XYZ file of C-alpha atoms in Angstrom:
690
model
C -20.314 -29.077 -35.201
C -19.984 -27.169 -31.961
C -23.034 -25.013 -31.302
C -22.326 -21.758 -29.389
C -23.968 -21.615 -25.986
C -26.095 -18.572 -26.890
C -27.384 -20.317 -30.025
C -28.154 -23.460 -28.049
C -30.093 -21.500 -25.448
C -32.043 -19.667 -28.165
C -33.034 -22.959 -29.845
C -33.916 -24.443 -26.460
C -36.173 -21.482 -25.668
C -37.978 -21.790 -29.016
C -38.440 -25.542 -28.589
C -39.805 -25.169 -25.083
C -42.330 -22.503 -26.097
C -43.595 -24.685 -28.967
C -43.800 -27.711 -26.660
C -45.745 -25.787 -24.051
C -48.222 -24.571 -26.665
C -48.824 -28.143 -27.843
C -49.254 -29.469 -24.329
C -52.026 -26.944 -23.667
C -54.104 -28.410 -26.522
C -53.370 -32.093 -25.938
C -55.715 -33.876 -23.549
C -53.514 -35.894 -21.171
C -55.391 -39.187 -21.325
C -54.198 -41.694 -18.802
C -52.890 -39.038 -16.454
C -52.723 -39.977 -12.803
C -55.962 -39.035 -11.101
C -54.445 -38.776 -7.652
C -51.984 -36.022 -8.519
C -54.699 -33.360 -8.254
C -57.251 -35.285 -6.210
C -57.628 -32.336 -3.864
C -60.794 -31.286 -2.076
C -60.804 -27.499 -2.515
C -63.386 -27.177 0.250
C -60.659 -28.339 2.657
C -58.987 -24.982 2.057
C -61.478 -23.512 4.523
C -60.006 -25.745 7.238
C -56.366 -24.924 6.448
C -54.690 -23.825 9.682
C -53.424 -20.207 9.700
C -51.219 -18.769 12.467
C -50.192 -15.305 11.254
C -53.582 -13.564 11.292
C -54.414 -14.119 14.978
C -51.062 -15.325 16.438
C -52.787 -18.663 16.994
C -53.807 -21.669 14.932
C -57.230 -21.178 13.363
C -58.904 -22.479 10.195
C -58.934 -20.144 7.218
C -62.727 -19.979 7.431
C -62.391 -18.297 10.865
C -59.909 -15.593 9.808
C -61.443 -12.092 9.425
C -58.718 -10.851 7.082
C -57.524 -11.133 3.483
C -55.305 -14.231 3.598
C -53.415 -16.201 0.965
C -51.233 -19.257 1.582
C -48.413 -20.559 -0.603
C -47.795 -24.161 0.446
C -44.933 -26.546 -0.271
C -46.698 -28.008 -3.318
C -47.167 -24.531 -4.817
C -43.448 -23.909 -4.360
C -42.517 -27.219 -5.964
C -44.778 -26.515 -8.965
C -43.395 -23.031 -9.568
C -40.434 -21.953 -11.695
C -39.293 -19.571 -8.951
C -35.723 -19.622 -7.669
C -36.165 -16.920 -4.991
C -38.681 -15.772 -2.383
C -39.931 -12.674 -4.246
C -40.659 -14.727 -7.351
C -42.913 -16.996 -5.290
C -44.888 -13.985 -4.099
C -45.925 -13.096 -7.661
C -48.798 -15.602 -7.384
C -50.464 -13.670 -4.514
C -53.380 -11.330 -5.364
C -52.901 -7.863 -3.918
C -49.102 -8.054 -3.916
C -46.914 -6.125 -6.334
C -43.619 -7.870 -7.054
C -41.284 -6.168 -9.516
C -37.723 -7.214 -10.188
C -35.394 -4.209 -10.208
C -32.176 -6.035 -11.072
C -30.610 -9.453 -10.688
C -30.502 -9.122 -6.893
C -33.066 -6.418 -6.033
C -36.859 -6.404 -5.900
C -39.717 -4.063 -5.085
C -42.258 -6.043 -3.052
C -45.315 -4.463 -1.472
C -49.004 -4.951 -0.728
C -51.652 -2.451 -1.793
C -49.333 0.200 -3.180
C -46.210 2.234 -2.320
C -43.751 0.019 -4.174
C -40.032 0.597 -4.239
C -36.649 -0.840 -3.391
C -37.177 0.756 0.020
C -40.818 -0.302 0.502
C -41.545 -0.004 4.196
C -45.268 -0.723 4.640
C -44.888 -4.514 4.683
C -43.829 -6.602 7.693
C -41.854 -9.731 6.750
C -40.990 -12.553 9.153
C -39.147 -15.858 8.915
C -40.317 -18.285 11.619
C -41.334 -15.308 13.770
C -38.045 -13.436 13.258
C -38.593 -9.964 11.805
C -36.248 -9.350 8.864
C -36.726 -5.617 8.390
C -33.751 -3.257 8.109
C -33.729 -0.395 10.660
C -32.189 2.059 8.164
C -35.451 2.283 6.170
C -37.897 -0.079 7.966
C -38.063 -2.290 4.879
C -36.578 -5.519 3.577
C -33.436 -6.260 1.589
C -34.818 -9.245 -0.310
C -31.396 -10.300 -1.565
C -30.437 -11.082 2.045
C -33.443 -13.373 2.701
C -31.681 -16.600 1.779
C -34.328 -19.146 2.741
C -33.862 -22.486 1.008
C -37.138 -22.951 -0.906
C -37.290 -26.696 -0.234
C -37.168 -25.880 3.490
C -40.380 -23.816 3.389
C -43.530 -25.421 4.728
C -45.780 -22.513 3.745
C -45.882 -18.750 3.339
C -48.825 -16.946 4.930
C -49.649 -13.557 3.434
C -52.035 -11.207 5.233
C -53.080 -8.240 3.099
C -54.121 -5.161 5.014
C -53.038 -3.781 8.400
C -51.855 -6.281 10.996
C -50.360 -3.868 13.493
C -52.748 -4.784 16.336
C -50.898 -8.058 16.887
C -47.587 -7.535 15.080
C -46.804 -3.862 15.615
C -45.535 -0.910 13.598
C -44.705 -1.304 9.905
C -47.407 -3.966 9.407
C -49.251 -1.180 7.582
C -50.381 -2.797 4.349
C -49.645 -6.439 5.044
C -47.689 -9.257 6.658
C -45.617 -12.005 5.058
C -44.759 -14.872 7.399
C -42.383 -17.502 5.981
C -42.724 -20.721 7.992
C -40.068 -23.389 7.475
C -40.497 -27.127 7.890
C -39.964 -28.698 11.285
C -36.937 -30.954 11.617
C -39.293 -33.936 12.005
C -40.631 -33.194 8.487
C -37.137 -33.131 6.983
C -35.812 -36.599 7.801
C -33.363 -38.051 5.261
C -31.275 -36.507 2.497
C -32.392 -33.930 -0.031
C -30.071 -32.547 -2.696
C -30.557 -30.489 -5.833
C -28.365 -28.924 -8.506
C -29.099 -26.919 -11.615
C -27.887 -24.458 -14.214
C -29.161 -22.195 -16.984
C -28.442 -19.056 -18.950
C -29.021 -16.641 -16.031
C -29.018 -19.210 -13.254
C -25.369 -20.022 -13.929
C -25.183 -22.560 -11.132
C -27.144 -23.416 -7.988
C -27.396 -26.274 -5.555
C -28.391 -27.257 -2.044
C -28.091 -30.180 0.355
C -30.197 -30.899 3.446
C -29.868 -33.726 5.942
C -32.358 -34.518 8.707
C -32.121 -37.106 11.462
C -34.029 -38.251 14.533
C -31.722 -37.872 17.536
C -33.960 -39.313 20.223
C -37.495 -40.438 20.864
C -38.838 -36.874 20.668
C -35.868 -34.898 19.283
C -35.139 -34.135 15.637
C -32.461 -32.211 13.771
C -31.609 -30.952 10.297
C -28.767 -29.047 8.656
C -28.577 -27.500 5.207
C -26.267 -25.596 2.875
C -27.202 -23.721 -0.305
C -25.368 -21.835 -3.062
C -26.419 -19.843 -6.111
C -24.633 -17.866 -8.830
C -26.778 -15.561 -10.992
C -25.670 -13.743 -14.118
C -26.083 -10.047 -14.937
C -28.963 -8.418 -16.838
C -28.820 -5.443 -19.244
C -29.497 -1.722 -18.914
C -32.337 -0.099 -20.827
C -31.069 3.375 -21.802
C -34.193 4.159 -23.822
C -36.339 4.792 -20.749
C -34.256 7.787 -19.675
C -34.296 11.046 -21.677
C -31.043 12.501 -22.966
C -30.834 14.866 -20.005
C -32.559 15.207 -16.677
C -33.265 18.670 -15.233
C -33.961 17.032 -11.898
C -30.727 15.170 -11.390
C -28.482 16.939 -13.915
C -27.135 13.865 -15.695
C -27.097 12.463 -19.201
C -27.645 8.872 -20.204
C -24.460 8.686 -22.290
C -22.751 6.548 -19.678
C -25.596 4.059 -19.771
C -25.698 4.003 -23.566
C -21.974 3.347 -23.764
C -22.257 0.035 -21.951
C -25.490 -1.939 -21.640
C -24.140 -4.575 -19.270
C -25.685 -3.939 -15.847
C -22.927 -5.953 -14.119
C -25.433 -6.970 -11.449
C -24.404 -10.620 -11.169
C -24.276 -12.014 -7.650
C -23.358 -15.085 -5.632
C -24.677 -16.236 -2.282
C -23.709 -19.060 0.086
C -25.858 -19.834 3.104
C -26.475 -22.622 5.559
C -28.253 -23.396 8.788
C -29.598 -25.880 11.304
C -32.731 -26.616 13.299
C -33.468 -28.764 16.356
C -37.026 -29.555 17.509
C -38.046 -31.466 20.600
C -41.014 -32.388 22.773
C -40.692 -32.439 26.548
C -44.169 -33.940 26.888
C -47.498 -33.780 25.080
C -47.940 -30.113 26.013
C -44.404 -28.681 25.860
C -42.120 -28.272 22.844
C -38.972 -26.340 21.999
C -37.070 -25.174 18.906
C -33.510 -23.991 18.375
C -32.478 -22.832 14.912
C -29.952 -20.628 13.175
C -28.736 -19.453 9.780
C -25.567 -17.921 8.350
C -24.968 -16.387 4.916
C -22.409 -14.516 2.853
C -22.705 -13.027 -0.613
C -20.976 -10.935 -3.273
C -23.184 -8.598 -5.303
C -22.063 -6.506 -8.249
C -23.823 -3.366 -9.405
C -23.255 -0.108 -11.260
C -24.164 2.966 -9.229
C -25.393 6.008 -11.170
C -25.274 8.923 -10.598
C -22.365 8.870 -8.152
C -20.612 12.022 -6.966
C -17.264 12.233 -5.196
C -15.384 15.163 -3.729
C -13.382 15.714 -6.934
C -15.898 15.182 -9.713
C -18.619 17.551 -10.878
C -20.323 15.352 -13.466
C -21.896 12.124 -12.239
C -19.919 8.932 -12.635
C -21.018 5.398 -13.420
C -19.235 3.473 -10.685
C -18.585 -0.256 -10.460
C -19.443 -1.581 -7.024
C -18.492 -4.999 -5.692
C -20.642 -5.057 -2.571
C -20.858 -7.767 0.076
C -23.607 -8.947 2.424
C -23.092 -11.094 5.510
C -25.153 -12.163 8.457
C -26.260 -14.799 10.896
C -29.098 -15.368 13.366
C -29.998 -17.641 16.258
C -33.577 -18.223 17.455
C -34.974 -20.163 20.434
C -38.657 -20.853 21.129
C -40.402 -22.543 24.059
C -44.069 -23.402 23.649
C -46.488 -24.603 26.326
C -49.725 -25.848 24.810
C -51.459 -26.513 28.122
C -55.199 -26.881 27.732
C -57.681 -25.345 25.335
C -58.131 -22.518 27.823
C -54.463 -21.636 28.263
C -51.208 -21.704 26.269
C -48.103 -19.537 25.976
C -45.027 -19.045 23.799
C -41.682 -17.483 24.722
C -39.314 -16.620 21.885
C -35.914 -14.916 21.683
C -33.546 -14.293 18.797
C -30.305 -12.551 17.942
C -29.704 -11.228 14.431
C -26.507 -9.787 12.945
C -26.440 -8.264 9.449
C -23.761 -6.381 7.542
C -24.088 -4.735 4.139
C -21.081 -3.043 2.521
C -21.792 -0.956 -0.590
C -19.982 1.884 -2.304
C -22.187 4.555 -0.739
C -22.433 3.121 2.784
C -21.590 0.225 5.056
C -24.402 -0.810 7.399
C -24.092 -3.076 10.437
C -26.990 -4.109 12.689
C -27.196 -6.157 15.856
C -30.701 -7.041 17.032
C -31.883 -8.740 20.212
C -35.609 -9.516 20.345
C -37.719 -11.007 23.141
C -41.385 -11.896 22.659
C -43.952 -13.480 24.984
C -47.598 -14.239 24.273
C -50.311 -15.878 26.365
C -53.699 -17.158 25.254
C -56.553 -17.956 27.642
C -60.335 -17.941 28.098
C -62.224 -16.119 30.848
C -65.600 -17.308 29.623
C -66.733 -19.991 27.239
C -67.358 -17.570 24.367
C -64.231 -15.434 24.453
C -60.645 -16.129 23.443
C -58.082 -13.640 24.779
C -54.507 -13.318 23.594
C -51.987 -10.827 24.962
C -48.257 -10.373 24.859
C -45.158 -8.359 25.642
C -42.179 -7.546 23.451
C -38.785 -5.885 23.655
C -36.293 -5.177 20.870
C -32.771 -3.782 21.176
C -31.083 -2.635 17.949
C -27.546 -1.294 17.621
C -26.496 0.087 14.252
C -23.274 1.447 12.784
C -22.704 3.248 9.468
C -19.620 3.995 7.439
C -20.481 7.015 5.310
C -19.145 7.958 1.867
C -18.835 10.948 -0.462
C -22.417 10.325 -1.559
C -24.183 9.518 1.696
C -23.643 10.555 5.312
C -25.498 9.192 8.342
C -25.164 11.350 11.446
C -24.748 10.065 14.103
C -22.814 7.116 12.700
C -23.808 4.815 15.579
C -27.034 4.564 17.514
C -28.913 2.238 19.875
C -32.703 1.912 19.710
C -35.162 0.297 22.115
C -38.695 -0.822 21.265
C -41.215 -1.801 23.963
C -44.614 -3.263 23.099
C -47.787 -4.712 24.593
C -50.827 -6.089 22.780
C -54.243 -7.392 23.782
C -57.026 -8.870 21.653
C -60.309 -10.594 22.493
C -62.208 -12.769 20.031
C -65.790 -12.949 21.335
C -68.339 -15.394 19.943
C -71.633 -13.476 19.644
C -73.383 -16.471 18.064
C -71.576 -19.759 18.469
C -69.968 -20.952 15.227
C -71.759 -18.149 13.358
C -70.753 -14.646 14.435
C -67.472 -13.543 16.061
C -66.318 -10.055 17.042
C -62.634 -9.244 17.578
C -61.323 -6.135 19.298
C -57.732 -5.351 20.205
C -54.810 -2.963 20.087
C -51.035 -2.793 20.082
C -49.253 -0.286 22.317
C -45.657 0.537 21.459
C -42.929 2.943 22.504
C -40.151 3.708 20.027
C -37.217 6.125 19.915
C -38.517 8.276 17.079
C -42.125 9.141 17.939
C -42.676 7.821 21.456
C -45.980 6.056 22.142
C -48.100 4.605 19.349
C -51.559 3.001 19.572
C -52.766 0.684 16.799
C -56.300 -0.696 17.370
C -58.542 -2.810 15.161
C -62.085 -4.200 15.208
C -63.137 -7.196 13.092
C -66.417 -9.040 12.552
C -66.758 -12.547 11.067
C -70.043 -14.112 9.933
C -70.277 -17.736 8.756
C -73.647 -18.326 7.062
C -72.516 -21.907 6.409
C -69.462 -24.111 6.835
C -68.477 -23.332 3.260
C -68.847 -19.544 3.434
C -67.294 -16.696 5.408
C -68.055 -12.989 5.339
C -65.833 -10.584 7.237
C -65.248 -6.889 7.722
C -62.604 -4.867 9.564
C -61.480 -1.367 10.452
C -57.865 -0.908 11.558
C -55.345 1.775 12.402
C -51.649 1.225 11.781
C -48.506 3.336 11.715
C -45.132 3.197 10.035
C -42.548 4.637 12.360
C -39.727 6.786 10.939
C -36.341 5.296 10.226
C -32.743 6.442 10.422
C -32.823 7.120 6.697
C -35.569 9.722 7.073
C -34.171 11.508 10.107
C -30.375 11.376 10.000
C -29.335 11.110 6.345
C -27.645 13.550 3.960
C -27.272 12.579 0.280
C -25.433 14.520 -2.435
C -27.882 14.775 -5.348
C -26.020 16.998 -7.816
C -23.083 19.360 -8.315
C -23.707 22.315 -10.606
C -20.956 24.672 -11.877
C -21.994 28.334 -11.447
C -21.430 30.822 -14.340
C -19.720 32.895 -15.537
C -16.392 31.240 -14.697
C -17.827 27.881 -13.572
C -15.135 27.524 -10.936
C -17.656 27.618 -8.113
C -19.864 24.582 -7.607
C -23.343 24.514 -6.046
C -24.028 21.248 -4.247
C -27.606 19.973 -3.968
C -28.312 17.706 -1.011
C -31.210 15.653 0.236
C -31.641 16.184 3.962
C -33.334 14.077 6.580
C -36.013 15.552 8.824
C -35.240 15.207 12.562
C -38.889 15.812 13.535
C -40.264 13.151 11.194
C -43.576 11.790 12.446
C -45.143 8.363 11.896
C -47.087 7.643 8.742
C -50.667 6.734 9.663
C -53.362 4.718 7.942
C -56.974 3.895 8.755
C -58.153 0.987 6.627
C -61.648 -0.348 5.963
C -61.981 -3.872 4.569
C -64.673 -6.370 3.657
C -64.218 -9.889 2.323
C -65.947 -13.097 1.277
C -64.786 -16.729 0.958
C -66.574 -19.621 -0.683
C -65.620 -23.274 -1.136
C -68.726 -25.362 -1.445
C -67.447 -28.213 -3.593
C -64.224 -30.078 -4.187
C -63.922 -28.346 -7.565
C -64.296 -24.617 -6.953
C -63.342 -21.956 -4.408
C -63.408 -18.170 -4.413
C -61.913 -15.404 -2.305
C -62.741 -11.688 -2.588
C -61.534 -8.629 -0.667
C -62.373 -4.922 -0.981
C -60.428 -2.194 0.814
C -60.292 1.558 1.275
C -57.399 3.130 3.199
C -56.795 6.734 4.229
C -53.164 7.828 4.693
C -51.875 10.808 6.669
C -48.400 12.234 7.315
C -46.908 10.229 4.461
C -43.252 10.716 3.566
C -42.559 13.025 0.629
C -39.631 14.917 -0.877
C -39.888 18.695 -1.325
C -37.384 19.982 -3.867
C -35.694 23.366 -4.236
C -32.487 24.775 -5.733
C -30.681 23.616 -2.607
C -31.785 20.018 -3.054
C -34.520 18.014 -1.361
C -36.061 17.875 2.096
C -37.807 14.803 3.497
C -41.051 15.637 5.310
C -44.494 14.334 6.363
C -46.490 16.532 3.998
C -48.361 14.010 1.844
C -51.760 12.445 2.361
C -54.237 10.506 0.299
C -56.049 7.214 -0.095
C -55.931 3.837 -1.763
C -58.802 1.610 -2.762
C -58.937 -1.694 -4.475
C -60.325 -5.112 -5.218
C -58.548 -8.491 -4.869
C -60.131 -11.632 -6.304
C -58.895 -15.213 -6.465
C -60.627 -18.246 -8.016
C -59.509 -21.876 -7.970
C -61.149 -24.439 -10.236
C -60.376 -28.131 -10.832
C -62.681 -29.227 -13.679
C -61.104 -32.700 -13.927
C -58.761 -34.732 -11.758
C -55.712 -34.034 -13.907
C -56.122 -30.249 -14.088
C -56.107 -27.534 -11.449
C -56.415 -23.882 -12.409
C -56.342 -20.544 -10.649
C -56.923 -16.950 -11.717
C -56.264 -13.807 -9.683
C -57.176 -10.195 -10.355
C -56.115 -7.057 -8.514
C -57.406 -3.525 -9.049
C -55.673 -0.755 -7.145
C -56.107 3.003 -7.203
C -53.633 5.009 -5.105
C -53.841 8.804 -4.978
C -51.538 10.931 -2.868
C -51.782 14.701 -2.513
C -48.449 16.385 -1.945
C -47.833 19.704 -0.242
C -44.347 20.419 -1.613
C -44.184 23.996 -2.922
C -41.382 23.316 -5.386
C -41.429 19.681 -6.365
C -40.348 18.921 -9.963
C -41.718 15.393 -9.743
C -45.235 16.548 -8.849
C -47.244 19.663 -9.578
C -47.793 21.930 -6.580
C -50.484 20.271 -4.445
C -51.006 17.790 -7.270
C -52.777 14.480 -6.834
C -50.440 11.704 -7.933
C -52.073 8.634 -9.456
C -50.879 5.043 -9.178
C -47.939 6.023 -6.943
C -45.383 3.502 -8.311
C -48.040 0.791 -8.615
C -50.023 -0.706 -11.516
C -53.802 -0.250 -11.484
C -54.483 -3.734 -12.876
C -52.754 -7.069 -12.367
C -53.983 -10.444 -13.634
C -52.362 -13.831 -13.120
C -53.435 -17.311 -14.147
C -51.949 -20.725 -13.485
C -52.579 -24.281 -14.641
C -51.138 -27.447 -13.115
C -51.547 -30.356 -15.527
C -50.810 -34.025 -14.943
C -49.635 -35.245 -18.358
C -48.597 -38.764 -17.284
C -48.273 -40.678 -14.041
C -44.835 -39.160 -13.516
C -44.874 -35.995 -15.658
C -46.420 -32.635 -14.762
C -46.677 -29.374 -16.651
C -47.074 -26.136 -14.683
C -47.902 -22.806 -16.325
C -48.053 -19.367 -14.728
C -48.818 -16.224 -16.708
C -49.184 -12.681 -15.433
C -50.202 -9.330 -16.870
C -48.958 -6.201 -15.108
C -50.400 -2.833 -16.058
C -48.217 0.172 -16.788
C -46.935 2.241 -13.896
C -47.922 5.834 -14.634
C -47.905 9.186 -12.883
C -50.274 12.112 -13.354
C -47.594 14.807 -13.304
C -46.269 15.732 -16.770
C -42.842 16.462 -15.306
C -42.188 12.840 -14.381
C -39.446 11.605 -16.671
C -40.354 7.995 -17.334
C -42.780 5.152 -16.844
C -42.823 1.366 -16.954
C -44.889 -0.087 -19.790
C -47.396 -2.864 -19.270
C -46.092 -6.362 -19.901
C -47.141 -10.014 -20.011
C -44.822 -12.768 -18.806
C -45.134 -16.557 -18.859
C -43.323 -18.966 -16.558
C -43.497 -22.711 -17.128
C -41.877 -25.955 -16.119
C -41.995 -29.648 -16.829
C -41.406 -31.946 -13.854
C -40.385 -35.534 -14.595
C -40.276 -37.914 -11.651
C -37.649 -40.279 -13.028
C -37.679 -42.697 -10.088
C -38.988 -42.631 -6.558
C -35.898 -40.666 -5.495
C -34.886 -38.633 -8.578
C -36.738 -35.767 -10.200
C -35.850 -33.485 -13.120
C -37.303 -30.035 -13.760
C -36.951 -27.998 -16.957
C -38.136 -24.465 -16.265
C -38.452 -21.175 -18.092
C -39.182 -17.660 -16.849
C -40.361 -14.665 -18.884
C -40.806 -16.897 -21.922
C -42.947 -14.465 -23.932
C -40.387 -11.657 -24.089
C -36.592 -11.677 -24.456
C -36.369 -8.926 -21.838
C -38.559 -6.268 -20.266
C -38.453 -3.521 -17.672
C -40.425 -4.100 -14.466
C -39.547 -1.137 -12.256
C -37.693 2.182 -12.158
C -35.397 1.938 -9.159
C -34.651 4.705 -6.694
C -31.619 2.703 -5.602
C -28.919 4.788 -7.377
C -28.958 2.286 -10.256
C -30.003 2.717 -13.916
C -33.088 0.892 -15.241
C -32.405 -2.800 -15.736
C -34.279 -5.117 -18.090
C -35.170 -8.588 -16.847
C -34.204 -11.279 -19.338
C -35.705 -14.609 -20.381
C -34.344 -17.428 -18.234
C -34.113 -21.166 -18.935
C -32.695 -23.642 -16.438
C -32.634 -27.322 -15.628
C -32.653 -28.842 -12.151
C -32.044 -32.370 -10.872
C -33.127 -33.224 -7.329
C -32.656 -36.269 -5.100
C -34.746 -37.138 -2.049
C -34.166 -40.189 0.113
């Protein structure tokens, strides 16, 4: 008898959940002891580069740091970068649709989150239109990643504007670490088909190369019409269009590839040349969408495309312990064509940094930067960017001194970034940090920092049609409500106070804790009236929170981790007529959950079989204003996979995501799209490494 695919998937899901439950209670006798024979105290000596723009052990970093390494990636069920970031305390990762995410640190989540600086091998991947990240365009092959360093809290002193609440630095493997052939292929109910191939080769005595190509095809999710009321006084639409068809039509395909060359001139000098290219088709339904001829909003099908490529060169001179420098340059081209706008960006970036010592106890690092961005927009009936083309220049200089007050015990860091941008002119972003090491296994640190988020083209030059309302008595005249940019938009500013503690005294247990309090001024808000909405700098407030992470390996075949995040964000708005917030109201939880808990277990069942579990609880996203139309309920999700190493070269993975719930809502998008529920996903993957 032929079993329908949907029935097969349903039975497979049920079987996998039962199997996972049994595995939790079965003691894996005879499991390989070396699979988790890891000294957790060695975490303190893990080398971090993103916090201080230099290699330093984690124990010497006066900041809230988390590292996702290659083994963490291999053990996860993730198929994309944002899914990997779910395991990081202090980060909020919510899937909006098949291809869109809201990713942020310490609050202010959204599809257009702009308080987080994201880099790939030192190349900034922000989008000038809103100073944030289109995560669907970050097509990094997961097997190519060496580690992901996440710094929570301001990092603007070294990295500049928009590193307001954190930094994510994705570091790929060197060509010398990618010798041979790697290939993988897989399929599932939502992961309809994916695969990648990488080949690395040694070209000379000190020269290495690698090339790769990757493809994925992801299926569409479903709308959730129940979260919208029948009508909306704010936007003037009904949910009948959503109710009529629950298919979100947000399936998407992406093809990308790239290369990397690494070489050593001598023991002190090295160079890197790398590049990537990608192209994708993304489907979505845009709602509400207004054209010149329609009064009521329309649910429009949009077959959008994304394309881009980049080329990066780096020259590094190690020199001696007292002196080293790095010169880096890259060119980045991106193009995004959607129904409401076509965006094209060309970026040239130059960066130089120099590290040296004047005295035995100080370590000075300074640098210069220049960025040239040219953008071009094709407007639509819904959205107009004026002017349509613009060129922006960014100049920067930074200086920081790490001074050892007590050798190997107490270090004080003081520095600042100085930038000049087109929108607000000169910006100064200083920080002071203190690190105390009572022992080799413990670190205590504290910091105070100032950072800014500079305005974007979206906030200054945009006009968006929000609604068209027929005017009585004859209804032949139409009032158009628009959202207008604010040409005098100022930078958003934050002063953040942090304190943290790390502990890893044995090879079985480690702990990491961070507390923060941040004050925000001149924050972007939307003031509404009968004419529409006006973007301004009239909001202010604070955020405070706690981030805790524990790792525990009670036996050789089991490694566990639990993370907890508490976050309280309160913003006071000044909008006189704002239907989303009461006049001068304090808004709680500003698009962010107050509580998040995640737990993972990596279990060696046999010499060649591993079980990996990852569960997460995300609190509801609520607002204090009674006029807000909807919320996202709390949810629990479980991801799991079984990894079977068939031979030395072949490996099979059976993975499931969101196993505890057929589908759930994670975020209410502001991206012109209806609310989309994220479905349960099952996929299988076969990989080959030689």
